[in-house]
Short mmCIF file of C-alpha atoms in Angstrom, two decimals:
data_model
loop_
_atom_site.label_atom_id
_atom_site.label_comp_id
_atom_site.label_asym_id
_atom_site.label_seq_id
_atom_site.Cartn_x
_atom_site.Cartn_y
_atom_site.Cartn_z
CA UNK C 1 -231.74 139.75 68.24
CA UNK C 2 -233.69 139.27 71.26
CA UNK C 3 -232.04 139.19 74.68
CA UNK C 4 -233.09 136.67 77.18
CA UNK C 5 -233.94 137.67 80.82
CA UNK C 6 -230.70 135.90 81.79
CA UNK C 7 -228.81 137.82 79.30
CA UNK C 8 -230.11 141.33 80.38
CA UNK C 9 -229.48 140.30 84.08
CA UNK C 10 -225.72 139.17 83.58
CA UNK C 11 -225.00 142.52 81.74
CA UNK C 12 -226.23 144.54 84.56
CA UNK C 13 -223.92 142.93 87.10
CA UNK C 14 -221.58 145.27 88.58
CA UNK C 15 -222.97 148.46 86.42
CA UNK C 16 -226.47 148.54 87.58
CA UNK C 17 -228.02 151.81 89.28
CA UNK C 18 -225.53 154.41 88.58
CA UNK C 19 -228.21 156.19 86.27
CA UNK C 20 -229.34 159.19 87.78
CA UNK C 21 -226.56 159.85 90.35
CA UNK C 22 -224.40 162.95 90.61
CA UNK C 23 -220.79 162.46 90.67
CA UNK C 24 -217.70 164.68 91.52
CA UNK C 25 -214.03 163.77 91.02
CA UNK C 26 -211.81 162.04 88.37
CA UNK C 27 -213.24 160.21 85.46
CA UNK C 28 -210.60 158.22 83.92
CA UNK C 29 -208.00 160.71 82.29
CA UNK C 30 -210.15 163.62 82.88
CA UNK C 31 -209.36 164.93 86.30
CA UNK C 32 -211.95 166.57 88.62
CA UNK C 33 -214.97 166.62 86.85
CA UNK C 34 -218.57 166.84 88.12
CA UNK C 35 -221.51 165.51 86.09
CA UNK C 36 -224.86 163.50 86.05
CA UNK C 37 -225.09 159.73 84.80
CA UNK C 38 -227.79 159.88 82.25
CA UNK C 39 -228.23 156.40 80.86
CA UNK C 40 -226.46 153.16 80.83
CA UNK C 41 -225.61 152.02 77.36
CA UNK C 42 -224.32 148.51 77.07
CA UNK C 43 -220.80 146.68 77.76
CA UNK C 44 -220.05 148.95 80.66
CA UNK C 45 -220.41 152.24 78.87
CA UNK C 46 -222.56 155.10 80.35
CA UNK C 47 -223.77 158.34 78.81
CA UNK C 48 -223.00 161.26 81.13
CA UNK C 49 -223.52 165.07 81.30
CA UNK C 50 -220.66 167.24 82.53
CA UNK C 51 -220.91 170.55 84.14
CA UNK C 52 -218.64 173.37 84.73
CA UNK C 53 -216.74 174.22 87.66
CA UNK C 54 -217.33 177.68 87.45
CA UNK C 55 -220.87 178.42 86.84
CA UNK C 56 -222.40 174.92 87.20
CA UNK C 57 -224.11 175.04 83.84
CA UNK C 58 -223.82 172.06 81.65
CA UNK C 59 -221.08 171.66 79.29
CA UNK C 60 -220.85 168.39 76.98
CA UNK C 61 -222.11 164.88 77.14
CA UNK C 62 -219.60 162.10 76.93
CA UNK C 63 -219.41 158.28 77.22
CA UNK C 64 -217.28 156.87 80.12
CA UNK C 65 -216.40 153.22 80.99
CA UNK C 66 -217.93 151.78 84.23
CA UNK C 67 -214.37 151.47 85.38
CA UNK C 68 -213.49 154.98 84.84
CA UNK C 69 -216.51 156.30 86.51
CA UNK C 70 -215.97 154.40 89.85
CA UNK C 71 -213.01 156.82 90.70
CA UNK C 72 -215.49 159.50 91.47
CA UNK C 73 -217.70 160.11 94.41
CA UNK C 74 -221.52 159.58 93.89
CA UNK C 75 -224.57 161.37 95.32
CA UNK C 76 -227.93 160.94 95.10
CA UNK C 77 -228.96 164.21 96.66
CA UNK C 78 -228.41 167.25 94.19
CA UNK C 79 -227.53 169.35 97.19
CA UNK C 80 -224.94 167.18 98.60
CA UNK C 81 -223.53 167.07 95.28
CA UNK C 82 -223.22 170.92 94.66
CA UNK C 83 -221.78 171.19 98.17
CA UNK C 84 -219.35 168.39 97.44
CA UNK C 85 -218.42 169.96 94.21
CA UNK C 86 -217.82 173.38 96.08
CA UNK C 87 -215.73 171.90 98.53
CA UNK C 88 -213.52 170.31 95.89
CA UNK C 89 -213.15 173.51 94.23
CA UNK C 90 -212.20 175.32 97.44
CA UNK C 91 -209.55 172.58 98.08
CA UNK C 92 -208.06 172.88 94.65
CA UNK C 93 -208.05 176.70 94.86
CA UNK C 94 -206.20 176.51 98.35
CA UNK C 95 -203.39 174.41 96.45
CA UNK C 96 -202.91 176.95 93.88
CA UNK C 97 -202.44 179.86 96.24
CA UNK C 98 -198.88 180.73 97.12
CA UNK H 1 -207.68 117.60 57.78
CA UNK H 2 -211.24 119.06 58.55
CA UNK H 3 -211.43 121.64 61.33
CA UNK H 4 -214.60 122.46 63.10
CA UNK H 5 -214.54 125.98 64.40
CA UNK H 6 -216.58 128.50 66.35
CA UNK H 7 -215.96 132.04 67.75
CA UNK H 8 -217.81 134.17 70.44
CA UNK H 9 -217.49 137.79 70.29
CA UNK H 10 -218.38 141.04 72.27
CA UNK H 11 -219.16 144.48 71.49
CA UNK H 12 -216.48 146.92 70.96
CA UNK H 13 -214.57 147.94 74.26
CA UNK H 14 -213.21 151.03 72.77
CA UNK H 15 -214.18 154.32 74.22
CA UNK H 16 -213.72 156.13 71.03
CA UNK H 17 -216.29 153.76 69.25
CA UNK H 18 -218.93 154.22 71.98
CA UNK H 19 -218.45 157.89 71.85
CA UNK H 20 -218.86 157.72 68.07
CA UNK H 21 -221.98 155.67 68.26
CA UNK H 22 -223.37 157.82 71.00
CA UNK H 23 -222.76 161.07 68.90
CA UNK H 24 -224.55 159.69 65.97
CA UNK H 25 -227.68 159.47 68.07
CA UNK H 26 -227.46 162.63 70.24
CA UNK H 27 -230.64 164.18 70.91
CA UNK H 28 -230.85 166.83 73.60
CA UNK H 29 -234.57 166.80 73.59
CA UNK H 30 -234.92 163.06 74.11
CA UNK H 31 -231.76 161.75 76.06
CA UNK H 32 -233.57 158.38 76.84
CA UNK H 33 -234.31 157.78 73.22
CA UNK H 34 -230.93 158.68 72.25
CA UNK H 35 -229.35 156.29 74.69
CA UNK H 36 -231.49 153.47 73.94
CA UNK H 37 -230.47 153.94 70.08
CA UNK H 38 -227.00 154.20 70.95
CA UNK H 39 -227.00 151.14 73.43
CA UNK H 40 -228.48 148.97 70.35
CA UNK H 41 -226.23 150.17 67.89
CA UNK H 42 -223.04 149.62 70.27
CA UNK H 43 -224.60 146.07 71.18
CA UNK H 44 -224.55 145.27 67.42
CA UNK H 45 -220.99 146.04 66.93
CA UNK H 46 -220.40 142.35 68.27
CA UNK H 47 -221.69 141.04 64.83
CA UNK H 48 -218.75 142.20 62.72
CA UNK H 49 -215.17 142.78 62.97
CA UNK H 50 -215.26 146.28 62.08
CA UNK H 51 -215.73 147.30 65.80
CA UNK H 52 -216.73 144.15 67.18
CA UNK H 53 -213.94 141.88 69.33
CA UNK H 54 -213.26 137.87 69.74
CA UNK H 55 -213.79 136.72 72.98
CA UNK H 56 -213.34 133.02 72.53
CA UNK H 57 -212.04 130.93 69.68
CA UNK H 58 -212.60 127.00 69.78
CA UNK H 59 -211.87 124.57 67.17
CA UNK H 60 -211.27 120.90 66.80
CA UNK H 61 -209.14 118.89 64.25
CA UNK H 62 -211.12 115.84 62.88
CA UNK H 63 -212.22 113.84 65.69
CA UNK H 64 -209.90 115.25 68.33
CA UNK H 65 -211.31 117.20 71.47
CA UNK H 66 -211.80 121.00 70.68
CA UNK H 67 -209.11 123.23 71.70
CA UNK H 68 -210.10 126.58 73.11
CA UNK H 69 -208.46 130.00 73.51
CA UNK H 70 -209.80 132.66 75.80
CA UNK H 71 -209.02 136.16 75.60
CA UNK H 72 -207.37 137.98 78.72
CA UNK H 73 -209.76 140.72 79.08
CA UNK H 74 -207.36 142.36 81.69
CA UNK H 75 -204.80 143.03 79.34
CA UNK H 76 -205.36 145.74 76.59
CA UNK H 77 -203.73 143.48 73.87
CA UNK H 78 -205.44 140.51 75.05
CA UNK H 79 -207.71 140.09 71.83
CA UNK H 80 -204.44 140.60 69.59
CA UNK H 81 -202.61 137.74 71.42
CA UNK H 82 -205.44 135.37 71.51
CA UNK H 83 -205.88 135.73 67.53
CA UNK H 84 -201.99 135.29 67.21
CA UNK H 85 -202.00 132.09 69.38
CA UNK H 86 -204.66 131.01 67.08
CA UNK H 87 -202.70 131.69 63.70
CA UNK H 88 -199.76 129.69 65.35
CA UNK H 89 -201.64 126.80 66.16
CA UNK H 90 -202.63 123.91 63.96
CA UNK H 91 -205.64 125.40 62.24
CA UNK H 92 -204.34 125.26 58.65
CA UNK H 93 -207.09 122.72 57.31
CA UNK H 94 -208.19 121.66 54.18
CA UNK H 95 -211.73 122.15 55.13
CA UNK H 96 -213.11 124.57 57.62
CA UNK H 97 -216.58 123.92 59.01
CA UNK H 98 -218.59 126.12 61.04
CA UNK H 99 -222.32 127.00 61.43
CA UNK H 100 -223.17 130.38 59.92
CA UNK H 101 -219.44 130.15 58.78
CA UNK H 102 -219.56 133.44 57.06
CA UNK H 103 -219.77 135.21 60.48
CA UNK H 104 -217.01 133.22 61.90
CA UNK H 105 -214.70 133.53 58.88
CA UNK H 106 -215.21 137.29 58.59
CA UNK H 107 -214.81 137.77 62.13
CA UNK H 108 -211.59 136.07 62.23
CA UNK H 109 -210.60 137.78 59.01
CA UNK H 110 -211.47 141.29 59.68
CA UNK H 111 -210.09 141.29 63.20
CA UNK H 112 -206.81 139.88 61.97
CA UNK H 113 -206.63 143.03 59.53
CA UNK H 114 -207.50 145.24 62.21
CA UNK H 115 -205.18 143.71 64.70
CA UNK H 116 -202.19 143.24 62.34
CA UNK H 117 -202.20 139.43 62.62
CA UNK H 118 -200.77 137.07 59.71
CA UNK H 119 -203.34 134.12 59.39
CA UNK H 120 -203.07 130.86 57.21
CA UNK H 121 -204.56 131.81 53.70
CA UNK H 122 -207.49 129.74 54.45
CA UNK H 123 -208.72 132.31 56.98
CA UNK H 124 -207.69 135.41 54.87
CA UNK H 125 -209.39 134.61 51.60
CA UNK H 126 -211.75 137.02 50.34
CA UNK H 127 -214.68 136.61 47.86
CA UNK H 128 -215.10 133.02 49.08
CA UNK H 129 -217.54 131.17 46.79
CA UNK H 130 -219.31 127.80 47.32
CA UNK H 131 -217.78 126.22 44.31
CA UNK H 132 -213.98 126.92 45.27
CA UNK H 133 -214.22 127.39 49.02
CA UNK H 134 -212.49 125.36 51.61
CA UNK H 135 -215.44 126.50 53.85
CA UNK H 136 -218.50 124.68 54.75
CA UNK H 137 -221.50 126.16 56.55
CA UNK H 138 -223.81 123.83 58.27
CA UNK H 139 -226.53 126.55 58.08
CA UNK H 140 -226.22 126.77 54.34
CA UNK H 141 -226.07 123.11 53.79
CA UNK H 142 -229.07 122.43 55.74
CA UNK H 143 -231.24 125.39 54.06
CA UNK H 144 -229.33 124.38 50.42
CA UNK H 145 -229.04 128.24 50.22
CA UNK H 146 -226.78 130.83 51.32
CA UNK H 147 -229.73 133.11 52.19
CA UNK H 148 -231.58 130.56 54.42
CA UNK H 149 -231.11 130.69 58.04
CA UNK H 150 -231.57 127.79 60.65
CA UNK H 151 -230.43 128.06 64.23
CA UNK H 152 -227.77 125.39 65.60
CA UNK H 153 -229.93 124.91 68.41
CA UNK H 154 -232.95 123.87 66.26
CA UNK H 155 -230.83 121.51 64.10
CA UNK H 156 -229.62 119.90 67.29
CA UNK H 157 -233.29 119.34 68.35
CA UNK H 158 -234.18 117.94 64.96
CA UNK H 159 -231.38 115.42 64.81
CA UNK H 160 -231.87 114.48 68.52
CA UNK H 161 -228.66 115.99 69.56
CA UNK H 162 -227.87 117.74 73.03
CA UNK H 163 -229.07 121.41 72.76
CA UNK H 164 -227.39 124.69 73.89
CA UNK H 165 -228.85 124.50 77.34
CA UNK H 166 -230.56 127.95 77.30
CA UNK H 167 -227.23 129.88 76.20
CA UNK H 168 -226.77 131.70 72.85
CA UNK H 169 -224.48 134.23 71.36
CA UNK H 170 -226.48 137.27 72.50
CA UNK H 171 -225.59 136.37 76.18
CA UNK H 172 -221.93 136.60 75.81
CA UNK H 173 -221.12 139.95 76.46
CA UNK H 174 -223.22 139.99 79.60
CA UNK H 175 -221.57 136.55 80.55
CA UNK H 176 -218.06 138.09 79.97
CA UNK H 177 -218.66 141.13 81.92
CA UNK H 178 -219.99 139.14 84.79
CA UNK H 179 -216.88 137.24 85.05
CA UNK H 180 -218.38 134.08 83.48
CA UNK H 181 -215.77 133.90 80.65
CA UNK H 182 -215.12 130.03 81.37
CA UNK H 183 -218.39 129.17 80.88
CA UNK H 184 -218.53 131.12 77.59
CA UNK H 185 -215.39 129.05 76.79
CA UNK H 186 -217.28 125.84 77.60
CA UNK H 187 -220.38 126.84 75.44
CA UNK H 188 -217.84 127.67 72.66
CA UNK H 189 -216.21 124.28 72.78
CA UNK H 190 -219.80 122.34 73.07
CA UNK H 191 -220.71 124.41 69.92
CA UNK H 192 -217.73 123.03 68.07
CA UNK H 193 -218.75 119.37 69.01
CA UNK H 194 -222.40 120.43 67.89
CA UNK H 195 -221.16 121.49 64.62
CA UNK H 196 -219.05 118.48 63.82
CA UNK H 197 -221.98 116.20 64.85
CA UNK H 198 -224.33 117.95 62.56
CA UNK H 199 -222.01 118.20 59.62
CA UNK H 200 -221.07 114.47 59.88
CA UNK H 201 -224.76 113.45 60.24
CA UNK H 202 -225.49 115.70 57.11
CA UNK H 203 -222.47 114.43 54.70
CA UNK H 204 -223.16 110.88 55.81
CA UNK H 205 -226.82 110.74 55.30
CA UNK H 206 -227.97 108.55 52.52
CA UNK H 207 -230.39 111.22 51.47
CA UNK H 208 -227.69 114.03 51.42
CA UNK H 209 -226.09 114.90 47.79
CA UNK H 210 -223.81 117.27 49.74
CA UNK H 211 -220.29 117.06 48.91
CA UNK H 212 -217.68 115.22 51.08
CA UNK H 213 -215.24 116.92 53.42
CA UNK H 214 -212.36 118.25 51.17
CA UNK H 215 -214.43 117.63 47.66
CA UNK H 216 -214.44 121.03 46.34
CA UNK H 217 -215.27 119.96 42.77
#
């Protein structure tokens, strides 16, 4: 099945250009995640790489809905993303301190 | 009563299905290629009732104007509600006519099984055979073979009927995501009109030896 340019265009509406962005925050039911948007699949689904809060190393890849992904904060700059993640960790740590 | 029918479908909206398909193609060394393959497979789910979902159903009883049911995509149960409304409507005909009827018949039948909707018998029959079927497929009728293929748009062009205006089934998912569901519904209803016109042209043609509507002998 060959998709026309119009079909491709309409499919991208509202979901374009998140690919390559870094994010911090809630993704659907998953609270407080940090990750990198790897690719757009179709039908509003994205392939993402999640990262550990502790060491910052990649953990697992997953598929998320556009609607769920938009709850997070996005960063184009890697340094700003790291800083945002560290700030969120500090805030969360402060909440659990007695 | 003859019923002319068409459905429009979209790929699975289930996260677990998307994860299942993405996992099949996972390749840490080539994410772009893996994502491309997963996207293609996910897109193809709209072609069967296993994971694909119904977006619009339109049908016409005889010469009446088509009735169209549109799924409410903002409700998690929207597809089941639409299919239940279809089952509760005047859709129990002697003959069901569709273009590529096997697709529409199986889509409705399979989604009804998945969603737990009770359909009239004519939609839930399995192992449908040409010689005992209430279903008529304009594609098979034209090709005189269950294997042959011809598009509805090409038949319209050949018969001098208005064509599809640049829209086809592969565009439906994108249109739905873009909030153009009303256009999809109008397109689906127009397809019902086109199928009716083509069917009537074929069965009424002096050159045709095709069985008349309701003649299953």
